XYZ file of C-alpha atoms in Angstrom:
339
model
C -10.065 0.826 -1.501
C -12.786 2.651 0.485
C -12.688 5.552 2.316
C -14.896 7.923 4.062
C -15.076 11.826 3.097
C -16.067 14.542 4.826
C -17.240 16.738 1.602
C -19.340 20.127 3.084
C -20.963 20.912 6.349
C -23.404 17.957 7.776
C -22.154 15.832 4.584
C -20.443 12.650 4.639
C -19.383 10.091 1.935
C -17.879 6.622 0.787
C -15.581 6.918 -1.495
C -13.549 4.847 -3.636
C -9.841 5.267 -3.812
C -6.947 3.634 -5.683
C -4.631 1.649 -2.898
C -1.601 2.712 -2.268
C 1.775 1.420 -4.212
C 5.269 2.105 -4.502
C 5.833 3.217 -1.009
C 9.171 4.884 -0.305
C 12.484 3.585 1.265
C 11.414 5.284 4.376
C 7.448 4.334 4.318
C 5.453 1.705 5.868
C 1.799 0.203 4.429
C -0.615 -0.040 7.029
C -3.701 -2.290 6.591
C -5.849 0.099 9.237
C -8.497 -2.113 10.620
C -9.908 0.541 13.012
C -10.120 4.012 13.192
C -11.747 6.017 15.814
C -13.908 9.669 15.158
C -13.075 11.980 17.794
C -14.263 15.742 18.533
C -12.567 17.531 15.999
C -14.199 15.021 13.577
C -17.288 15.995 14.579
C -16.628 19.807 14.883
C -15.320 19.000 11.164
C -18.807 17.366 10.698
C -20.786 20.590 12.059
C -18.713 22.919 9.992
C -17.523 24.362 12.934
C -13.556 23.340 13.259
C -11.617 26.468 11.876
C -8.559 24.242 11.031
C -9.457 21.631 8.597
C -9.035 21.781 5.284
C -11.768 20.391 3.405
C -13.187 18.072 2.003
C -10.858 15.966 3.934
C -10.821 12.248 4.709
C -11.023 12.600 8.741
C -9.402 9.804 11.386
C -5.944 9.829 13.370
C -6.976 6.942 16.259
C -5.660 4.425 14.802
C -5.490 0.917 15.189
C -3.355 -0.933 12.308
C -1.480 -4.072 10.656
C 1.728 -3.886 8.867
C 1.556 -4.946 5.563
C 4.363 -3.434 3.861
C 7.994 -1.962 4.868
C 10.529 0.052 2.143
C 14.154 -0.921 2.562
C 14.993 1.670 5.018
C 12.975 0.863 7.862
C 14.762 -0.873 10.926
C 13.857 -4.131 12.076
C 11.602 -3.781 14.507
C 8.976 -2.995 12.375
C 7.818 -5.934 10.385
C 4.714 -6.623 8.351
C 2.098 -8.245 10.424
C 2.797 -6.039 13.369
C -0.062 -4.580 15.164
C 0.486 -0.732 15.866
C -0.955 2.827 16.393
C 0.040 5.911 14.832
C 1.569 9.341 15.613
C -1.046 11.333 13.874
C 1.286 14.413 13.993
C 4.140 16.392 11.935
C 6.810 18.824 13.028
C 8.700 20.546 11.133
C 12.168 20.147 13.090
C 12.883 24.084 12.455
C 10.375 26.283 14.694
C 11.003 27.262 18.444
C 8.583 24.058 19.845
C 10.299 21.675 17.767
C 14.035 23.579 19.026
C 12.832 23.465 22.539
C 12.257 19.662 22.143
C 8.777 19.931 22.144
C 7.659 18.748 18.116
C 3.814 17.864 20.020
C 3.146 21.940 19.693
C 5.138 22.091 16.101
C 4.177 25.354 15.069
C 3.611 24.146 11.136
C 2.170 21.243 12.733
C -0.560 19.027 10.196
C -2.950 16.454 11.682
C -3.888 13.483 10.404
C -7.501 14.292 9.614
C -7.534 18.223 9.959
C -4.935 19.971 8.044
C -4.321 16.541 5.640
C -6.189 13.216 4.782
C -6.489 11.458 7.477
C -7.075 7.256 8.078
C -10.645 6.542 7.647
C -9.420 4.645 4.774
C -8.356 0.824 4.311
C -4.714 1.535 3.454
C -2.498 4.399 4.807
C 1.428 5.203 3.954
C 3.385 6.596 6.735
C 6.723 7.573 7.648
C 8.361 5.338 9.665
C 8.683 7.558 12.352
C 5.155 7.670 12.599
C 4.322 4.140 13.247
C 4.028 3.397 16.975
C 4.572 -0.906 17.717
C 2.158 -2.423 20.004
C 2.528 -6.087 19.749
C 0.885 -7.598 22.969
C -2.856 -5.263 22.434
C -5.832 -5.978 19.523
C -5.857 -3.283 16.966
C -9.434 -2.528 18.030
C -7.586 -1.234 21.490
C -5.220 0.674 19.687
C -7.919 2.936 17.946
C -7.968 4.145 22.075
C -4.343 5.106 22.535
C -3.964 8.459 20.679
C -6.818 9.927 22.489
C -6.179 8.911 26.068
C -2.196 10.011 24.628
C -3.494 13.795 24.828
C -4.799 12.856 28.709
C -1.308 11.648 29.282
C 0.305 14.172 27.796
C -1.756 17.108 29.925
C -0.844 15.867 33.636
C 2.415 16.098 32.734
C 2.499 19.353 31.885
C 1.055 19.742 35.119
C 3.915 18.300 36.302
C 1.401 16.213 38.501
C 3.078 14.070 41.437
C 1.475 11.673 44.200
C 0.724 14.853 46.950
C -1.330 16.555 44.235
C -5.150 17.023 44.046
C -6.106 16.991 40.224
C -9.391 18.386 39.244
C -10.243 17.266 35.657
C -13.171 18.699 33.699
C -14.882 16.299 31.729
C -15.094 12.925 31.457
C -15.136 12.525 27.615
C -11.805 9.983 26.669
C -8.744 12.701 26.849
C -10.141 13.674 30.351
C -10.443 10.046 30.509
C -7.048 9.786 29.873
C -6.023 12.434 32.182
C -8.132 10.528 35.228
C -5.719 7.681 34.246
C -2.744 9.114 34.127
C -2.758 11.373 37.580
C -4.428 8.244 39.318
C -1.125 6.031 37.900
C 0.815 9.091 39.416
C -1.091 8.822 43.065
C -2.700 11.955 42.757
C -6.308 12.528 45.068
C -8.359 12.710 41.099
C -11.682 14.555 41.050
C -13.532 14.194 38.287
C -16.404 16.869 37.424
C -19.025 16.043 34.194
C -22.261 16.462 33.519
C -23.073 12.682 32.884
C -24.133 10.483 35.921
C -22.668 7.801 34.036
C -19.717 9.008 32.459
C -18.838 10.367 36.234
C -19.451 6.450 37.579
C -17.031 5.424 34.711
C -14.211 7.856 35.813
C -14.518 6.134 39.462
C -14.089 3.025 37.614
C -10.848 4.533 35.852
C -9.492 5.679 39.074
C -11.232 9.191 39.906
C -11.496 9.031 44.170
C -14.213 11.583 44.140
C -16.724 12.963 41.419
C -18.811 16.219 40.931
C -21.770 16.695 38.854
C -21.552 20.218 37.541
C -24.792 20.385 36.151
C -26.495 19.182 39.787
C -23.800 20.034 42.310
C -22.709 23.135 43.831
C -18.760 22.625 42.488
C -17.186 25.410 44.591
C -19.290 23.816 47.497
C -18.369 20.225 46.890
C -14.729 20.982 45.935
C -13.911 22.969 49.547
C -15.482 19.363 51.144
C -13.223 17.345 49.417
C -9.980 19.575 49.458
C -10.192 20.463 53.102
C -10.883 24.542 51.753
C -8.100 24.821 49.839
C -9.367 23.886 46.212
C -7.518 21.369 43.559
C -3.579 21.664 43.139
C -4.595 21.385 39.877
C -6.816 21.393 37.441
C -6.884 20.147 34.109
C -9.927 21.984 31.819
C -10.876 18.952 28.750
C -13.941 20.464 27.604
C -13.249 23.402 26.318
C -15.775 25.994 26.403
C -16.261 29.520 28.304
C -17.766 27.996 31.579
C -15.410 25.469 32.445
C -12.407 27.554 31.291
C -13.287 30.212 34.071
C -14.596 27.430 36.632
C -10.814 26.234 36.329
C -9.173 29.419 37.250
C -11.938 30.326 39.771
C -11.740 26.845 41.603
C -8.052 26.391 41.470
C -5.832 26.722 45.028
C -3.710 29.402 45.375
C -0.355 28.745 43.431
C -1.875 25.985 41.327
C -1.326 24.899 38.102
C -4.150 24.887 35.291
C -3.469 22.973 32.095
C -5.788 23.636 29.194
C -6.433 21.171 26.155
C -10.067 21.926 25.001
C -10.466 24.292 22.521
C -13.338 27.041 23.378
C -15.461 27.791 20.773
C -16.173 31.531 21.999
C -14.349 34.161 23.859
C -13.722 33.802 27.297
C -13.463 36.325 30.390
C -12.019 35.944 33.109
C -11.469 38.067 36.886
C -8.038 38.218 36.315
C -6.994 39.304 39.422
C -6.733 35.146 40.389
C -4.027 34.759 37.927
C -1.528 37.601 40.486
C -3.621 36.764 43.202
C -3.478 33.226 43.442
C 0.134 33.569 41.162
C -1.313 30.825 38.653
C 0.481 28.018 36.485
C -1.308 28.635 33.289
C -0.216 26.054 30.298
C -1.433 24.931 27.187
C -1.400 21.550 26.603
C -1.217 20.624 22.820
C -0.874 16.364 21.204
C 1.041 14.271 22.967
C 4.640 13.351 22.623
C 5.662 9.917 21.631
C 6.441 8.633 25.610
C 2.908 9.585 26.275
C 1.759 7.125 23.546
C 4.264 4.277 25.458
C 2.775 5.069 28.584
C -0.925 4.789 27.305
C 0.252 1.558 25.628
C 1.810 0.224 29.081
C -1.323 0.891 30.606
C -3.745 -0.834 27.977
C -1.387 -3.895 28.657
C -2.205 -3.943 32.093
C -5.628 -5.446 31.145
C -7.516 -3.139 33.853
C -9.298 -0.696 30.991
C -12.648 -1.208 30.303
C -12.259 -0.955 26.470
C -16.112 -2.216 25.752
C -17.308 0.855 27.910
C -15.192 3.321 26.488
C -16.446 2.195 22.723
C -20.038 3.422 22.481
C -20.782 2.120 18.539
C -18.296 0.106 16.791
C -19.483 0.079 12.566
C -18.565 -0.529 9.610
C -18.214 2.465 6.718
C -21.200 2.428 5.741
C -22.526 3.117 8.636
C -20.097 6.508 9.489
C -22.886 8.952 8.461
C -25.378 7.391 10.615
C -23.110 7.310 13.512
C -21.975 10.957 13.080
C -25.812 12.200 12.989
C -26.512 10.085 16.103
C -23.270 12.053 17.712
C -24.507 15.215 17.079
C -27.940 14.974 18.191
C -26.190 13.640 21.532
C -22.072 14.516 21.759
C -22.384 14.510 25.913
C -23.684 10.645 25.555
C -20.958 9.161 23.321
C -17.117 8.194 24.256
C -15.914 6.555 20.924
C -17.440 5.729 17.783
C -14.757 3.370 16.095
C -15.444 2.134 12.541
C -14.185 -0.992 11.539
C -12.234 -1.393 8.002
């Protein structure tokens, strides 16, 4: 089978691979038909993502076909099925996975990062892993996982339908995030760089938008939130500047949730965190009802899949598509690569 490796910094391959056999009592074959690169992929790419382990076959947006169950699999997944994945382990023993919580699993390997991932034609998972979702296209399913970690984020923010929810970029998790408070009733605000990514987020359900590169945010932000600043804010970039322009823009006693990862230290005045006595969290994955909820929503039929998909290819076109990501990551949602 083929499959596409990630060998050294800026280097990409295809690769040949025996296909799976023998799969486990416990084990499902998936025929993966899509597979979608995300940022870490492309950090991978750069050499600049400190927890892969290379060379490593990257991918964990999937979008998949049954082929094959072991004996020990319950009914309701049959070969044939079209379904996603939960890229993610836990180990069942460390305090996250205790507290109910196996998203932030302290030992936990992603598809992709810390193991092979599904940029492959044939992938053996758990069971457990294997997420049903009969009534969307597997090219759709390549979407879930990502706009999952969106999900996933406003409800750590515990975000409810009297909240205003400032989310920092516009790429698809902060997509997903849009979504998700908008589904909630939140007042979303959406705040990018990218005219267009910003006229997309309206599109996804984002009442108001802010371009931080042209805008004065602090400015635009007291306009829309009557002084007070966003309830919350949900930072999906990750990088020094919109880290502090979270805590600095944030109302007093509101909550910030954090998924991007910044690549450099960050400082931060903080006297806001007494001051304005601050909800700080972390928001790590999803859990397996944010994947549901993503998949509810997709059946809705009110996503504009074809916008969110920027270059759909086939593998032998990944290394093309990656260089064309790096020379422009703020102009590209999803590159999905067709098996």
């Amino acid at each position: 089978m083929k499959a596409i490796k990630i060998t050294a910094e800026k280097e990409m391959a295809l690769v040949d691979m025996a296909e799976p056999s023998n799969i486990k009592d416990d084990e499902v074959l998936l025929h993966i038909e899509y597979v979608g690169f995300c940022g870490s992929d492309l950090s991978t790419y750069l050499g600049k993502n400190p927890m892969v382990k290379m060379p490593v076959i990257p991918g964990h947006e999937v979008g998949a076909v049954i082929k094959e169950v072991g004996s020990n699999v319950p009914d309701h997944l049959k070969p044939g099925m079209v379904v996603t994945v939960n890229p993610y382990t836990n180990c069942g023993k460390c305090s996250s996975c205790r507290n109910g919580r196996p998203n932030a699993c302290q030992h936990n390997e992603t598809l992709g990062v810390q193991r092979d991932g599904a940029m492959r034609e044939y992938l053996v998972l758990p069971w457990t892993k294997v997420i049903p979702a009969a009534n969307l296209d597997t090219k759709t399913c390549a979407l879930v996982e990502p706009m999952s970690v969106g999900f996933h984020a406003v409800s750590r923010a515990q975000v409810t339908d009297i909240d205003t929810v400032l989310v920092i970029g516009c790429g698809m998790v902060g997509m997903g995030a849009i979504v998700r408070a908008a589904l909630r009733g939140a007042t979303v605000i959406a705040a990018d760089i990218d005219d267009e990514k910003l006229a997309l987020a309206k599109r996804m359900g984002a009442t108001y938008v802010v371009n931080s590169r042209t805008e004065d945010v602090h400015e635009k932000l007291s306009e829309m939130t009557e002084g007070f600043g966003p309830d919350v804010v949900i930072e999906a970039v990750g990088s020094a500047p919109t880290y502090q322009m979270a805590v600095n823009e944030v109302a007093f006693t509101g909550r910030v949730v954090c998924i991007g990862y910044a690549k450099t230290d960050v400082s931060f005045q903080t006297k806001f965190f007494v001051q304005k006595e601050l909800d700080i969290r972390g928001s790590r994955n999803a859990m397996p009802s944010d994947f549901r909820a993503v998949i509810r929503y997709m059946e809705q039929g009110t996503c504009p899949i074809d916008e969110l998909i920027s270059m759909n290819m086939s593998p032998d076109h990944a290394t093309e598509c990656m260089q064309k990501w790096a020379e422009a990551p703020g102009k590209v949602f999803r590159i999905l690569i067709n098996f």
